[in-house]
Coordinates of C-alpha atoms in Angstrom, one line a residue:
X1 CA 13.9 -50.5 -3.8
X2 CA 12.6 -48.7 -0.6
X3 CA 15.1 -48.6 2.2
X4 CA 12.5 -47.7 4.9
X5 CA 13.8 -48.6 8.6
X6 CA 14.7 -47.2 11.5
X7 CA 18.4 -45.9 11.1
X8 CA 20.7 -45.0 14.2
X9 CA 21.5 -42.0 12.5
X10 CA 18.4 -40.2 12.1
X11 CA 20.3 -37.0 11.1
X12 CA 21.8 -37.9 8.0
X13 CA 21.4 -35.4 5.4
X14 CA 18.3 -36.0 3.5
X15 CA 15.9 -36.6 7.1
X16 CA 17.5 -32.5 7.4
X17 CA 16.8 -31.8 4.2
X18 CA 13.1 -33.3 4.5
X19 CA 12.7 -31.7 7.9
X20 CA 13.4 -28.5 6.6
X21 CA 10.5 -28.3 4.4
X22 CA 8.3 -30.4 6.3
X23 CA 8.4 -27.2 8.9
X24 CA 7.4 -24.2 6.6
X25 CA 4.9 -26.4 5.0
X26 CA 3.3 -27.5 8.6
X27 CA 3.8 -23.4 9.1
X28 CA 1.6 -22.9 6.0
X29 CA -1.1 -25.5 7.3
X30 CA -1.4 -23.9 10.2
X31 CA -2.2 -20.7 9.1
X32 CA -4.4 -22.5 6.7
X33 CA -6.8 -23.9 9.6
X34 CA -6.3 -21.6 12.4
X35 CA -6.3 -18.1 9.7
X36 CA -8.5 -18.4 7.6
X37 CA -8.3 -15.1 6.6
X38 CA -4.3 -15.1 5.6
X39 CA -4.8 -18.3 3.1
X40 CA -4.1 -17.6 -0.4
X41 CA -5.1 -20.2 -2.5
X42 CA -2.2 -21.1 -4.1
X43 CA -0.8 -22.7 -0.2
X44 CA -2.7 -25.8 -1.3
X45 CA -0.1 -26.6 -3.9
X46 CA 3.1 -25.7 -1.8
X47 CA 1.6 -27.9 1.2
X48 CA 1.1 -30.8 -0.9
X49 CA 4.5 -30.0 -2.7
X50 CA 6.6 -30.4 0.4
X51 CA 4.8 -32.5 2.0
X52 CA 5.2 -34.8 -0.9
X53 CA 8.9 -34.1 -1.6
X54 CA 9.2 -34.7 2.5
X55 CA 7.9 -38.2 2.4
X56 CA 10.0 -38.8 -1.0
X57 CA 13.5 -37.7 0.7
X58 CA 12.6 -39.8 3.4
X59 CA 12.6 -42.7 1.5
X60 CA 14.5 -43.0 -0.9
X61 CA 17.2 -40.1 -0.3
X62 CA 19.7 -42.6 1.1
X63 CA 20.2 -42.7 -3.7
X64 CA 21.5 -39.5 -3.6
X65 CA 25.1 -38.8 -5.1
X66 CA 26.9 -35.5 -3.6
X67 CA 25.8 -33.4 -7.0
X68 CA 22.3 -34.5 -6.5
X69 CA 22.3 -33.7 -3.2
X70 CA 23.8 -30.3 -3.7
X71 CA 21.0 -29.3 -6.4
X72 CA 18.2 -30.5 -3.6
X73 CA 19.8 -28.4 -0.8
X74 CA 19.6 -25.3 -3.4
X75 CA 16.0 -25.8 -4.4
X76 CA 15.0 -26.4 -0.8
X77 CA 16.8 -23.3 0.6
X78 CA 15.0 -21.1 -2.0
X79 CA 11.6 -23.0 -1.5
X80 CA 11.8 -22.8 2.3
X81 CA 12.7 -18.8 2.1
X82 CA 10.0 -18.0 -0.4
X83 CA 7.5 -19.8 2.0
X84 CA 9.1 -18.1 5.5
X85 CA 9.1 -14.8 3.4
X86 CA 5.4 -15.4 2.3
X87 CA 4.7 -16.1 5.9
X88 CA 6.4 -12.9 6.9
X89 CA 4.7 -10.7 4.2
X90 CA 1.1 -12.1 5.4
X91 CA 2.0 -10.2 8.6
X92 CA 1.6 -12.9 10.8
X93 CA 3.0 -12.7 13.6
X94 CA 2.7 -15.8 16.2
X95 CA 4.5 -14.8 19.4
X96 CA 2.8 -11.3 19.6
X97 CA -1.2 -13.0 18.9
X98 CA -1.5 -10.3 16.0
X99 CA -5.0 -9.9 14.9
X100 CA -6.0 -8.5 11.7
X101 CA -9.5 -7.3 12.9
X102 CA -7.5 -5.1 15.3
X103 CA -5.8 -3.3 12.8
X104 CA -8.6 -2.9 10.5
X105 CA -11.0 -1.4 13.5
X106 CA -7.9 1.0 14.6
X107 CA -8.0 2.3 11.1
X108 CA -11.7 2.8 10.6
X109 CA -11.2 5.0 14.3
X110 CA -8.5 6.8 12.9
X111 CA -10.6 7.6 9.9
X112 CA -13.0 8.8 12.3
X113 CA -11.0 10.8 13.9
X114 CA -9.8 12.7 11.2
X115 CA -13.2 13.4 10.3
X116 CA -13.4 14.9 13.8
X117 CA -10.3 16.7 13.6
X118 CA -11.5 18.4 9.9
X119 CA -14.2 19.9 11.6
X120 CA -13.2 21.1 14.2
X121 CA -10.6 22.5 12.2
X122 CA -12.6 24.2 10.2
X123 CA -14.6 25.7 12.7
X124 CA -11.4 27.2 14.5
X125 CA -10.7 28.8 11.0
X126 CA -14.2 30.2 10.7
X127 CA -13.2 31.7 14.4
X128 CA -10.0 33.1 13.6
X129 CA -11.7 34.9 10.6
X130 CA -14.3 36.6 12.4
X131 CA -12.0 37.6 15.3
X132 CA -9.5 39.0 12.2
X133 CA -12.7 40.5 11.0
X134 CA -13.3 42.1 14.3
X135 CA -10.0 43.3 15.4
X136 CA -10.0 44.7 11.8
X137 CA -13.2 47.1 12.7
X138 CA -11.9 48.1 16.0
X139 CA -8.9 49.3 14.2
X140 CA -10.9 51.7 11.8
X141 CA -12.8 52.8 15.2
X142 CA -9.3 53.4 16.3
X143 CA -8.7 55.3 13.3
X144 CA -11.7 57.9 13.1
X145 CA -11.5 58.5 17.4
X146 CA -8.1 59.4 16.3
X147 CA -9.1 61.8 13.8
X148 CA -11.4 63.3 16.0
X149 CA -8.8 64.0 19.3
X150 CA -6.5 65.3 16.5
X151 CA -9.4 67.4 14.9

C-alpha cells in the first residue's frame, strides 16, 4: 500500500529524514555537472543511493515503528557526514568560487621561483667566495708590507 498524498504536516519525520539526504546527494550532483574535475566515480552510486532511499522514505515511511526509525536516522547521519566530509575533503569550496586551476598555476610559479631563487643563490655564494678569496690576499699583502716597515 502506497500512502502518497498531500499531508498537512509535511514535516513529519521521515519527509526530514528524506530531505536530509536528498541535499548532500543534490550537493554531489552538482559537483558532478558543474566540476567535472572533482567527480570520483564512485558519486554515481551514492547519487542513485539517496536519491533512491529519498523517494522510498517518502512513500512509504509513514510504516515505520520508533526502532526502525531510530536505525534509519543512524544510517542517514553517517551517510550524510561521509558525503559532507567527501565534499569537504575535495576542497570545494562554493561561497569563495575556489578554482583548482588557480592553485595548480600558483604552484608551477612557485616552482619557478625557486628555480630563480637557487640561482641566484648560488651566484651570491660564488661572490662571497671570491670576495673571501680576495680579502684573504690583501691580508698576506698586509702581512709582507708589515715585515718590510718592521725590517
Amino acid at each position: 500500500m502506497i500512502k502518497m498524498f498531500i499531508d498537512p504536516n509535511l514535516f513529519e519525520f521521515q519527509n526530514v529524514l528524506a530531505a536530509g539526504i536528498l541535499v548532500p546527494c543534490t550537493l554531489l550532483l552538482y559537483i558532478k555537472f558543474f566540476y567535472p574535475t572533482l567527480q570520483r566515480e564512485t558519486d554515481i552510486l551514492f547519487i542513485a543511493g539517496g536519491l533512491l532511499y529519498s523517494f522510498i522514505m517518502i512513500l512509504h515511511g509513514w510504516r515505520l515503528d520508533a526502532i526502525l526509525l531510530l536505525s534509519q536516522l543512524i544510517i542517514e547521519g553517517m551517510a550524510t557526514v561521509y558525503i559532507l566530509e567527501t565534499i569537504r575533503l575535495r576542497g570545494v569550496s562554493f561561497c569563495r568560487g575556489y578554482n583548482i586551476q588557480k592553485a595548480n598555476n600558483s604552484y608551477a610559479e612557485l616552482t619557478y621561483e625557486n628555480e630563480d631563487l637557487t640561482k641566484q643563490n648560488k651566484y651570491l655564494i660564488r661572490k662571497i667566495e671570491s670576495l673571501d678569496n680576495m680579502i684573504i690576499e690583501q691580508k698576506k699583502e698586509i702581512k709582507k708590507l708589515k715585515k718590510r716597515i718592521l725590517d
